[in-house]
Amino acid sequence: MLDDFLVRAALAGLGVALAAAPLGCFVVWRRMAYFGDATSHAALLGVALALATDLPILAGVLLVALTMALIVSALSERHVSTDALLGVLAHAGLAFGLVAISLVPGQRVDLSAYLFGDILAVSPLDILVIWGGAALVALLLILRWQAMLTATLNPDLATASGGNPRREQLILTIALAITVAVAIKVVGALLIAAMLIIPAAAARPFARSPESMAVCAVAMGALSVFAGLYASFAYDTPTGPSIVSAAALLFAISTGLSPMVRGK
């Protein structure tokens, strides 16, 4: 029999994979890796806000992640030079978050849990929150899939057919903020962007359509969770980084197999 904490960890990881993997497909298609970094790193400011105001951690992280995501989205629409500026925002958000947490009076905080996650310590309530957030993200993607896909691949066509690319960008922004808020407990602020990008990138060589890429990305994310948990349990390695390392190995394997897959 598996220990209860491993079952809870697996359920939490699967919930994050369900939300992050298909959302990560849009991040990859839009070439928005910086977007995920800036939003996830700013989540530590949300932790500090929650500790200072006695808000639930989820509420503080969601508020700050959504604010940062909206700022990044607005800057990208203004065609601001994104690489350097958003790199600054990502790292500044992380640094200010760490400083803000250290300044909260009367709080002793295990920063490693927020930086790298603490999936083995998730509670049943945490699992409910994670799966609730994952279900909300999945619902947003299902309801807006075709509109978001058209706006991603061809914004001009989306506008000509009566769509609103800015609205779809806003929906994607909200979904990203929700994912960051529920994933911080599992993989931490430093690794959330990796769980968005790597499973989607690993799924790309095997995809024959956008829908199949999203499904394959979920499978890659779930496999990363199971492999990372196994490695952490067997070799006593940090669980969050082990999950991301497993995802990176899957990406390396899929990249190596890509010529054979495309040759079929």
PDB file of C-alpha atoms in Angstrom:
ATOM      1  CA  MET A   1       0.000   0.000   0.000  1.00  0.00           C
ATOM      2  CA  LEU A   2       1.195   3.495  -0.818  1.00  0.00           C
ATOM      3  CA  ASP A   3       1.578   5.959   2.012  1.00  0.00           C
ATOM      4  CA  ASP A   4      -1.188   8.543   2.266  1.00  0.00           C
ATOM      5  CA  PHE A   5       1.186  11.443   1.695  1.00  0.00           C
ATOM      6  CA  LEU A   6       2.349   9.924  -1.611  1.00  0.00           C
ATOM      7  CA  VAL A   7      -1.241   9.506  -2.790  1.00  0.00           C
ATOM      8  CA  ARG A   8      -2.000  13.122  -1.876  1.00  0.00           C
ATOM      9  CA  ALA A   9       1.187  14.267  -3.625  1.00  0.00           C
ATOM     10  CA  ALA A  10       0.283  12.329  -6.777  1.00  0.00           C
ATOM     11  CA  LEU A  11      -3.230  13.791  -6.817  1.00  0.00           C
ATOM     12  CA  ALA A  12      -1.870  17.306  -6.318  1.00  0.00           C
ATOM     13  CA  GLY A  13       0.699  16.851  -9.083  1.00  0.00           C
ATOM     14  CA  LEU A  14      -1.905  15.510 -11.485  1.00  0.00           C
ATOM     15  CA  GLY A  15      -4.121  18.509 -10.775  1.00  0.00           C
ATOM     16  CA  VAL A  16      -1.284  20.884 -11.612  1.00  0.00           C
ATOM     17  CA  ALA A  17      -0.454  18.915 -14.778  1.00  0.00           C
ATOM     18  CA  LEU A  18      -4.084  19.095 -15.882  1.00  0.00           C
ATOM     19  CA  ALA A  19      -4.075  22.884 -15.598  1.00  0.00           C
ATOM     20  CA  ALA A  20      -0.526  23.711 -16.630  1.00  0.00           C
ATOM     21  CA  ALA A  21       0.065  21.403 -19.600  1.00  0.00           C
ATOM     22  CA  PRO A  22      -2.687  22.559 -22.009  1.00  0.00           C
ATOM     23  CA  LEU A  23      -2.193  26.148 -20.906  1.00  0.00           C
ATOM     24  CA  GLY A  24       1.507  25.681 -21.606  1.00  0.00           C
ATOM     25  CA  CYS A  25       0.656  24.844 -25.220  1.00  0.00           C
ATOM     26  CA  PHE A  26      -0.602  28.401 -25.680  1.00  0.00           C
ATOM     27  CA  VAL A  27       2.512  29.716 -23.929  1.00  0.00           C
ATOM     28  CA  VAL A  28       4.670  27.750 -26.409  1.00  0.00           C
ATOM     29  CA  TRP A  29       2.593  28.724 -29.449  1.00  0.00           C
ATOM     30  CA  ARG A  30       2.675  32.393 -28.484  1.00  0.00           C
ATOM     31  CA  ARG A  31       6.359  32.231 -27.517  1.00  0.00           C
ATOM     32  CA  MET A  32       5.488  33.629 -24.112  1.00  0.00           C
ATOM     33  CA  ALA A  33       8.010  31.891 -21.851  1.00  0.00           C
ATOM     34  CA  TYR A  34       8.834  35.263 -20.303  1.00  0.00           C
ATOM     35  CA  PHE A  35       5.137  35.671 -19.459  1.00  0.00           C
ATOM     36  CA  GLY A  36       5.127  32.575 -17.270  1.00  0.00           C
ATOM     37  CA  ASP A  37       8.397  33.538 -15.596  1.00  0.00           C
ATOM     38  CA  ALA A  38       7.290  37.048 -14.689  1.00  0.00           C
ATOM     39  CA  THR A  39       3.932  35.872 -13.357  1.00  0.00           C
ATOM     40  CA  SER A  40       5.259  32.941 -11.339  1.00  0.00           C
ATOM     41  CA  HIS A  41       8.206  34.817  -9.837  1.00  0.00           C
ATOM     42  CA  ALA A  42       5.911  37.615  -8.713  1.00  0.00           C
ATOM     43  CA  ALA A  43       3.900  35.034  -6.766  1.00  0.00           C
ATOM     44  CA  LEU A  44       6.305  35.481  -3.845  1.00  0.00           C
ATOM     45  CA  LEU A  45       5.031  39.045  -3.487  1.00  0.00           C
ATOM     46  CA  GLY A  46       1.597  37.476  -3.095  1.00  0.00           C
ATOM     47  CA  VAL A  47       2.921  35.253  -0.314  1.00  0.00           C
ATOM     48  CA  ALA A  48       4.298  38.329   1.469  1.00  0.00           C
ATOM     49  CA  LEU A  49       0.985  40.168   0.988  1.00  0.00           C
ATOM     50  CA  ALA A  50      -0.946  37.234   2.436  1.00  0.00           C
ATOM     51  CA  LEU A  51       1.353  36.940   5.460  1.00  0.00           C
ATOM     52  CA  ALA A  52       1.206  40.678   6.159  1.00  0.00           C
ATOM     53  CA  THR A  53      -2.589  40.937   5.903  1.00  0.00           C
ATOM     54  CA  ASP A  54      -3.648  37.509   7.218  1.00  0.00           C
ATOM     55  CA  LEU A  55      -5.156  36.626   3.854  1.00  0.00           C
ATOM     56  CA  PRO A  56      -5.088  33.017   2.658  1.00  0.00           C
ATOM     57  CA  ILE A  57      -1.886  32.335   0.716  1.00  0.00           C
ATOM     58  CA  LEU A  58      -3.950  31.387  -2.338  1.00  0.00           C
ATOM     59  CA  ALA A  59      -5.751  34.743  -2.339  1.00  0.00           C
ATOM     60  CA  GLY A  60      -2.540  36.773  -2.039  1.00  0.00           C
ATOM     61  CA  VAL A  61      -0.747  34.803  -4.751  1.00  0.00           C
ATOM     62  CA  LEU A  62      -3.744  34.933  -7.101  1.00  0.00           C
ATOM     63  CA  LEU A  63      -4.104  38.707  -6.660  1.00  0.00           C
ATOM     64  CA  VAL A  64      -0.433  39.467  -7.331  1.00  0.00           C
ATOM     65  CA  ALA A  65      -0.080  36.875 -10.107  1.00  0.00           C
ATOM     66  CA  LEU A  66      -3.122  38.297 -11.897  1.00  0.00           C
ATOM     67  CA  THR A  67      -1.826  41.861 -11.486  1.00  0.00           C
ATOM     68  CA  MET A  68       1.589  40.947 -12.872  1.00  0.00           C
ATOM     69  CA  ALA A  69       0.048  38.962 -15.731  1.00  0.00           C
ATOM     70  CA  LEU A  70      -2.117  41.961 -16.686  1.00  0.00           C
ATOM     71  CA  ILE A  71       0.907  44.279 -16.556  1.00  0.00           C
ATOM     72  CA  VAL A  72       2.936  41.937 -18.746  1.00  0.00           C
ATOM     73  CA  SER A  73       0.021  41.568 -21.157  1.00  0.00           C
ATOM     74  CA  ALA A  74      -0.407  45.349 -21.390  1.00  0.00           C
ATOM     75  CA  LEU A  75       3.303  45.847 -22.040  1.00  0.00           C
ATOM     76  CA  SER A  76       3.337  43.218 -24.783  1.00  0.00           C
ATOM     77  CA  GLU A  77       0.398  44.919 -26.503  1.00  0.00           C
ATOM     78  CA  ARG A  78       2.288  48.222 -26.498  1.00  0.00           C
ATOM     79  CA  HIS A  79       5.146  46.495 -28.341  1.00  0.00           C
ATOM     80  CA  VAL A  80       7.591  47.380 -25.592  1.00  0.00           C
ATOM     81  CA  SER A  81      10.945  45.615 -26.012  1.00  0.00           C
ATOM     82  CA  THR A  82       9.908  42.505 -24.127  1.00  0.00           C
ATOM     83  CA  ASP A  83      13.048  40.416 -23.644  1.00  0.00           C
ATOM     84  CA  ALA A  84      14.999  42.758 -21.394  1.00  0.00           C
ATOM     85  CA  LEU A  85      12.030  44.457 -19.740  1.00  0.00           C
ATOM     86  CA  LEU A  86      10.182  41.289 -18.832  1.00  0.00           C
ATOM     87  CA  GLY A  87      13.407  39.683 -17.698  1.00  0.00           C
ATOM     88  CA  VAL A  88      13.747  42.617 -15.317  1.00  0.00           C
ATOM     89  CA  LEU A  89      10.135  42.211 -14.156  1.00  0.00           C
ATOM     90  CA  ALA A  90      10.556  38.481 -13.555  1.00  0.00           C
ATOM     91  CA  HIS A  91      13.717  38.788 -11.490  1.00  0.00           C
ATOM     92  CA  ALA A  92      12.649  41.983  -9.749  1.00  0.00           C
ATOM     93  CA  GLY A  93       9.374  40.342  -8.729  1.00  0.00           C
ATOM     94  CA  LEU A  94      11.296  37.428  -7.255  1.00  0.00           C
ATOM     95  CA  ALA A  95      13.775  39.674  -5.434  1.00  0.00           C
ATOM     96  CA  PHE A  96      11.121  42.031  -4.051  1.00  0.00           C
ATOM     97  CA  GLY A  97       9.075  39.043  -2.956  1.00  0.00           C
ATOM     98  CA  LEU A  98      11.977  37.553  -1.012  1.00  0.00           C
ATOM     99  CA  VAL A  99      12.744  40.915   0.605  1.00  0.00           C
ATOM    100  CA  ALA A 100       9.067  41.539   1.441  1.00  0.00           C
ATOM    101  CA  ILE A 101       8.711  38.133   3.107  1.00  0.00           C
ATOM    102  CA  SER A 102      11.781  38.804   5.259  1.00  0.00           C
ATOM    103  CA  LEU A 103      10.263  42.101   6.401  1.00  0.00           C
ATOM    104  CA  VAL A 104       6.908  40.674   7.531  1.00  0.00           C
ATOM    105  CA  PRO A 105       6.986  40.953  11.349  1.00  0.00           C
ATOM    106  CA  GLY A 106       6.426  37.896  13.519  1.00  0.00           C
ATOM    107  CA  GLN A 107       6.622  35.401  10.656  1.00  0.00           C
ATOM    108  CA  ARG A 108       9.063  32.524  10.308  1.00  0.00           C
ATOM    109  CA  VAL A 109       8.707  31.284   6.744  1.00  0.00           C
ATOM    110  CA  ASP A 110      10.267  28.263   5.055  1.00  0.00           C
ATOM    111  CA  LEU A 111      11.235  29.973   1.808  1.00  0.00           C
ATOM    112  CA  SER A 112      12.258  26.725   0.129  1.00  0.00           C
ATOM    113  CA  ALA A 113       8.636  25.559   0.267  1.00  0.00           C
ATOM    114  CA  TYR A 114       7.546  28.589  -1.752  1.00  0.00           C
ATOM    115  CA  LEU A 115      10.575  28.600  -4.062  1.00  0.00           C
ATOM    116  CA  PHE A 116      10.649  24.887  -4.911  1.00  0.00           C
ATOM    117  CA  GLY A 117       7.307  23.611  -3.622  1.00  0.00           C
ATOM    118  CA  ASP A 118       6.418  21.149  -0.888  1.00  0.00           C
ATOM    119  CA  ILE A 119       4.203  18.641  -2.640  1.00  0.00           C
ATOM    120  CA  LEU A 120       4.718  15.965   0.018  1.00  0.00           C
ATOM    121  CA  ALA A 121       3.065  18.225   2.602  1.00  0.00           C
ATOM    122  CA  VAL A 122      -0.174  18.926   0.719  1.00  0.00           C
ATOM    123  CA  SER A 123      -3.362  18.447   2.718  1.00  0.00           C
ATOM    124  CA  PRO A 124      -6.772  17.234   1.517  1.00  0.00           C
ATOM    125  CA  LEU A 125      -7.859  20.888   1.466  1.00  0.00           C
ATOM    126  CA  ASP A 126      -4.869  21.763  -0.737  1.00  0.00           C
ATOM    127  CA  ILE A 127      -5.907  19.010  -3.158  1.00  0.00           C
ATOM    128  CA  LEU A 128      -9.436  20.400  -3.321  1.00  0.00           C
ATOM    129  CA  VAL A 129      -8.059  23.874  -4.063  1.00  0.00           C
ATOM    130  CA  ILE A 130      -5.661  22.557  -6.723  1.00  0.00           C
ATOM    131  CA  TRP A 131      -8.305  20.466  -8.474  1.00  0.00           C
ATOM    132  CA  GLY A 132     -10.832  23.306  -8.197  1.00  0.00           C
ATOM    133  CA  GLY A 133      -8.369  25.647  -9.900  1.00  0.00           C
ATOM    134  CA  ALA A 134      -7.492  23.001 -12.487  1.00  0.00           C
ATOM    135  CA  ALA A 135     -11.174  22.436 -13.250  1.00  0.00           C
ATOM    136  CA  LEU A 136     -11.720  26.184 -13.684  1.00  0.00           C
ATOM    137  CA  VAL A 137      -8.738  26.478 -16.038  1.00  0.00           C
ATOM    138  CA  ALA A 138      -9.893  23.414 -17.997  1.00  0.00           C
ATOM    139  CA  LEU A 139     -13.401  24.884 -18.292  1.00  0.00           C
ATOM    140  CA  LEU A 140     -12.033  28.202 -19.573  1.00  0.00           C
ATOM    141  CA  LEU A 141      -9.907  26.396 -22.154  1.00  0.00           C
ATOM    142  CA  ILE A 142     -12.727  24.113 -23.302  1.00  0.00           C
ATOM    143  CA  LEU A 143     -15.237  26.969 -23.659  1.00  0.00           C
ATOM    144  CA  ARG A 144     -12.814  29.317 -25.410  1.00  0.00           C
ATOM    145  CA  TRP A 145     -10.539  26.801 -27.157  1.00  0.00           C
ATOM    146  CA  GLN A 146     -11.357  27.604 -30.783  1.00  0.00           C
ATOM    147  CA  ALA A 147     -11.451  31.365 -30.227  1.00  0.00           C
ATOM    148  CA  MET A 148      -8.166  31.325 -28.298  1.00  0.00           C
ATOM    149  CA  LEU A 149      -6.556  29.084 -30.892  1.00  0.00           C
ATOM    150  CA  THR A 150      -7.573  31.333 -33.790  1.00  0.00           C
ATOM    151  CA  ALA A 151      -6.422  34.433 -31.901  1.00  0.00           C
ATOM    152  CA  THR A 152      -3.091  32.722 -31.213  1.00  0.00           C
ATOM    153  CA  LEU A 153      -2.386  31.426 -34.714  1.00  0.00           C
ATOM    154  CA  ASN A 154      -3.847  34.304 -36.740  1.00  0.00           C
ATOM    155  CA  PRO A 155      -5.026  37.412 -34.834  1.00  0.00           C
ATOM    156  CA  ASP A 156      -6.035  39.166 -38.055  1.00  0.00           C
ATOM    157  CA  LEU A 157      -8.271  36.256 -39.055  1.00  0.00           C
ATOM    158  CA  ALA A 158      -9.776  36.210 -35.550  1.00  0.00           C
ATOM    159  CA  THR A 159     -10.626  39.907 -35.809  1.00  0.00           C
ATOM    160  CA  ALA A 160     -12.024  39.532 -39.338  1.00  0.00           C
ATOM    161  CA  SER A 161     -14.306  36.703 -38.210  1.00  0.00           C
ATOM    162  CA  GLY A 162     -15.747  38.800 -35.373  1.00  0.00           C
ATOM    163  CA  GLY A 163     -13.441  37.620 -32.611  1.00  0.00           C
ATOM    164  CA  ASN A 164     -11.586  39.720 -30.074  1.00  0.00           C
ATOM    165  CA  PRO A 165      -7.918  38.703 -29.674  1.00  0.00           C
ATOM    166  CA  ARG A 166      -7.500  41.027 -26.682  1.00  0.00           C
ATOM    167  CA  ARG A 167     -10.353  39.295 -24.876  1.00  0.00           C
ATOM    168  CA  GLU A 168      -8.792  35.911 -25.535  1.00  0.00           C
ATOM    169  CA  GLN A 169      -5.469  37.239 -24.267  1.00  0.00           C
ATOM    170  CA  LEU A 170      -7.234  38.351 -21.075  1.00  0.00           C
ATOM    171  CA  ILE A 171      -8.778  34.895 -20.602  1.00  0.00           C
ATOM    172  CA  LEU A 172      -5.367  33.310 -21.082  1.00  0.00           C
ATOM    173  CA  THR A 173      -3.936  35.752 -18.550  1.00  0.00           C
ATOM    174  CA  ILE A 174      -6.577  34.857 -15.964  1.00  0.00           C
ATOM    175  CA  ALA A 175      -6.021  31.125 -16.532  1.00  0.00           C
ATOM    176  CA  LEU A 176      -2.278  31.587 -16.124  1.00  0.00           C
ATOM    177  CA  ALA A 177      -2.725  33.476 -12.833  1.00  0.00           C
ATOM    178  CA  ILE A 178      -5.020  30.741 -11.486  1.00  0.00           C
ATOM    179  CA  THR A 179      -2.493  28.063 -12.455  1.00  0.00           C
ATOM    180  CA  VAL A 180       0.352  29.899 -10.740  1.00  0.00           C
ATOM    181  CA  ALA A 181      -1.733  30.331  -7.583  1.00  0.00           C
ATOM    182  CA  VAL A 182      -2.631  26.649  -7.269  1.00  0.00           C
ATOM    183  CA  ALA A 183       0.770  25.317  -8.389  1.00  0.00           C
ATOM    184  CA  ILE A 184       2.995  27.236  -5.980  1.00  0.00           C
ATOM    185  CA  LYS A 185       2.359  24.661  -3.242  1.00  0.00           C
ATOM    186  CA  VAL A 186       3.426  21.823  -5.554  1.00  0.00           C
ATOM    187  CA  VAL A 187       6.476  23.001  -7.499  1.00  0.00           C
ATOM    188  CA  GLY A 188       7.173  26.473  -6.118  1.00  0.00           C
ATOM    189  CA  ALA A 189       7.591  29.881  -7.721  1.00  0.00           C
ATOM    190  CA  LEU A 190      10.872  29.042  -9.451  1.00  0.00           C
ATOM    191  CA  LEU A 191       9.592  25.924 -11.185  1.00  0.00           C
ATOM    192  CA  ILE A 192       6.008  26.775 -12.177  1.00  0.00           C
ATOM    193  CA  ALA A 193       7.068  28.166 -15.556  1.00  0.00           C
ATOM    194  CA  ALA A 194       8.949  24.925 -16.223  1.00  0.00           C
ATOM    195  CA  MET A 195       5.784  22.874 -15.701  1.00  0.00           C
ATOM    196  CA  LEU A 196       3.985  25.174 -18.112  1.00  0.00           C
ATOM    197  CA  ILE A 197       6.566  24.997 -20.875  1.00  0.00           C
ATOM    198  CA  ILE A 198       8.451  21.688 -20.725  1.00  0.00           C
ATOM    199  CA  PRO A 199       5.543  19.173 -21.016  1.00  0.00           C
ATOM    200  CA  ALA A 200       4.061  21.194 -23.882  1.00  0.00           C
ATOM    201  CA  ALA A 201       7.427  21.386 -25.636  1.00  0.00           C
ATOM    202  CA  ALA A 202       7.971  17.656 -25.095  1.00  0.00           C
ATOM    203  CA  ALA A 203       4.559  16.894 -26.598  1.00  0.00           C
ATOM    204  CA  ARG A 204       5.114  18.958 -29.738  1.00  0.00           C
ATOM    205  CA  PRO A 205       6.952  16.327 -31.854  1.00  0.00           C
ATOM    206  CA  PHE A 206       4.145  13.802 -31.320  1.00  0.00           C
ATOM    207  CA  ALA A 207       1.244  16.161 -32.045  1.00  0.00           C
ATOM    208  CA  ARG A 208      -0.736  16.085 -35.269  1.00  0.00           C
ATOM    209  CA  SER A 209      -3.164  18.831 -34.218  1.00  0.00           C
ATOM    210  CA  PRO A 210      -3.407  21.472 -31.497  1.00  0.00           C
ATOM    211  CA  GLU A 211      -5.880  19.294 -29.597  1.00  0.00           C
ATOM    212  CA  SER A 212      -3.615  16.256 -29.702  1.00  0.00           C
ATOM    213  CA  MET A 213      -0.711  18.393 -28.483  1.00  0.00           C
ATOM    214  CA  ALA A 214      -2.752  19.525 -25.472  1.00  0.00           C
ATOM    215  CA  VAL A 215      -3.722  15.938 -24.615  1.00  0.00           C
ATOM    216  CA  CYS A 216      -0.155  14.718 -25.082  1.00  0.00           C
ATOM    217  CA  ALA A 217       1.138  17.581 -22.932  1.00  0.00           C
ATOM    218  CA  VAL A 218      -1.164  16.498 -20.084  1.00  0.00           C
ATOM    219  CA  ALA A 219       0.180  12.942 -20.429  1.00  0.00           C
ATOM    220  CA  MET A 220       3.762  14.244 -20.371  1.00  0.00           C
ATOM    221  CA  GLY A 221       3.015  16.345 -17.302  1.00  0.00           C
ATOM    222  CA  ALA A 222       1.388  13.424 -15.483  1.00  0.00           C
ATOM    223  CA  LEU A 223       4.299  11.119 -16.355  1.00  0.00           C
ATOM    224  CA  SER A 224       6.725  13.755 -15.056  1.00  0.00           C
ATOM    225  CA  VAL A 225       4.831  13.900 -11.763  1.00  0.00           C
ATOM    226  CA  PHE A 226       4.900  10.119 -11.271  1.00  0.00           C
ATOM    227  CA  ALA A 227       8.552   9.815 -12.310  1.00  0.00           C
ATOM    228  CA  GLY A 228       9.592  12.736 -10.113  1.00  0.00           C
ATOM    229  CA  LEU A 229       7.738  11.365  -7.105  1.00  0.00           C
ATOM    230  CA  TYR A 230       9.333   7.959  -7.606  1.00  0.00           C
ATOM    231  CA  ALA A 231      12.827   9.458  -7.894  1.00  0.00           C
ATOM    232  CA  SER A 232      12.264  11.634  -4.828  1.00  0.00           C
ATOM    233  CA  PHE A 233      11.037   8.667  -2.765  1.00  0.00           C
ATOM    234  CA  ALA A 234      13.729   6.270  -3.998  1.00  0.00           C
ATOM    235  CA  TYR A 235      16.754   8.584  -3.919  1.00  0.00           C
ATOM    236  CA  ASP A 236      15.686  11.174  -1.316  1.00  0.00           C
ATOM    237  CA  THR A 237      15.886  14.090  -3.747  1.00  0.00           C
ATOM    238  CA  PRO A 238      13.830  17.331  -3.587  1.00  0.00           C
ATOM    239  CA  THR A 239      10.417  16.493  -5.004  1.00  0.00           C
ATOM    240  CA  GLY A 240       9.574  19.650  -6.986  1.00  0.00           C
ATOM    241  CA  PRO A 241      12.944  19.784  -8.764  1.00  0.00           C
ATOM    242  CA  SER A 242      12.744  16.008  -9.341  1.00  0.00           C
ATOM    243  CA  ILE A 243       9.421  16.447 -11.155  1.00  0.00           C
ATOM    244  CA  VAL A 244      10.838  19.196 -13.361  1.00  0.00           C
ATOM    245  CA  SER A 245      13.979  17.130 -13.998  1.00  0.00           C
ATOM    246  CA  ALA A 246      11.791  14.229 -15.132  1.00  0.00           C
ATOM    247  CA  ALA A 247       9.939  16.597 -17.472  1.00  0.00           C
ATOM    248  CA  ALA A 248      13.272  17.807 -18.865  1.00  0.00           C
ATOM    249  CA  LEU A 249      14.359  14.211 -19.519  1.00  0.00           C
ATOM    250  CA  LEU A 250      11.090  13.571 -21.354  1.00  0.00           C
ATOM    251  CA  PHE A 251      11.747  16.664 -23.453  1.00  0.00           C
ATOM    252  CA  ALA A 252      15.247  15.405 -24.289  1.00  0.00           C
ATOM    253  CA  ILE A 253      13.844  12.004 -25.284  1.00  0.00           C
ATOM    254  CA  SER A 254      11.066  13.512 -27.403  1.00  0.00           C
ATOM    255  CA  THR A 255      13.551  15.826 -29.106  1.00  0.00           C
ATOM    256  CA  GLY A 256      15.774  12.850 -29.885  1.00  0.00           C
ATOM    257  CA  LEU A 257      12.842  10.905 -31.287  1.00  0.00           C
ATOM    258  CA  SER A 258      11.516  13.860 -33.252  1.00  0.00           C
ATOM    259  CA  PRO A 259      13.274  13.044 -36.572  1.00  0.00           C
ATOM    260  CA  MET A 260      11.882   9.490 -36.510  1.00  0.00           C
ATOM    261  CA  VAL A 261       8.380  10.653 -35.576  1.00  0.00           C
ATOM    262  CA  ARG A 262       8.326  13.312 -38.294  1.00  0.00           C
ATOM    263  CA  GLY A 263       9.695  10.856 -40.814  1.00  0.00           C
ATOM    264  CA  LYS A 264       6.610   8.628 -40.550  1.00  0.00           C
TER     265      LYS A 264
END
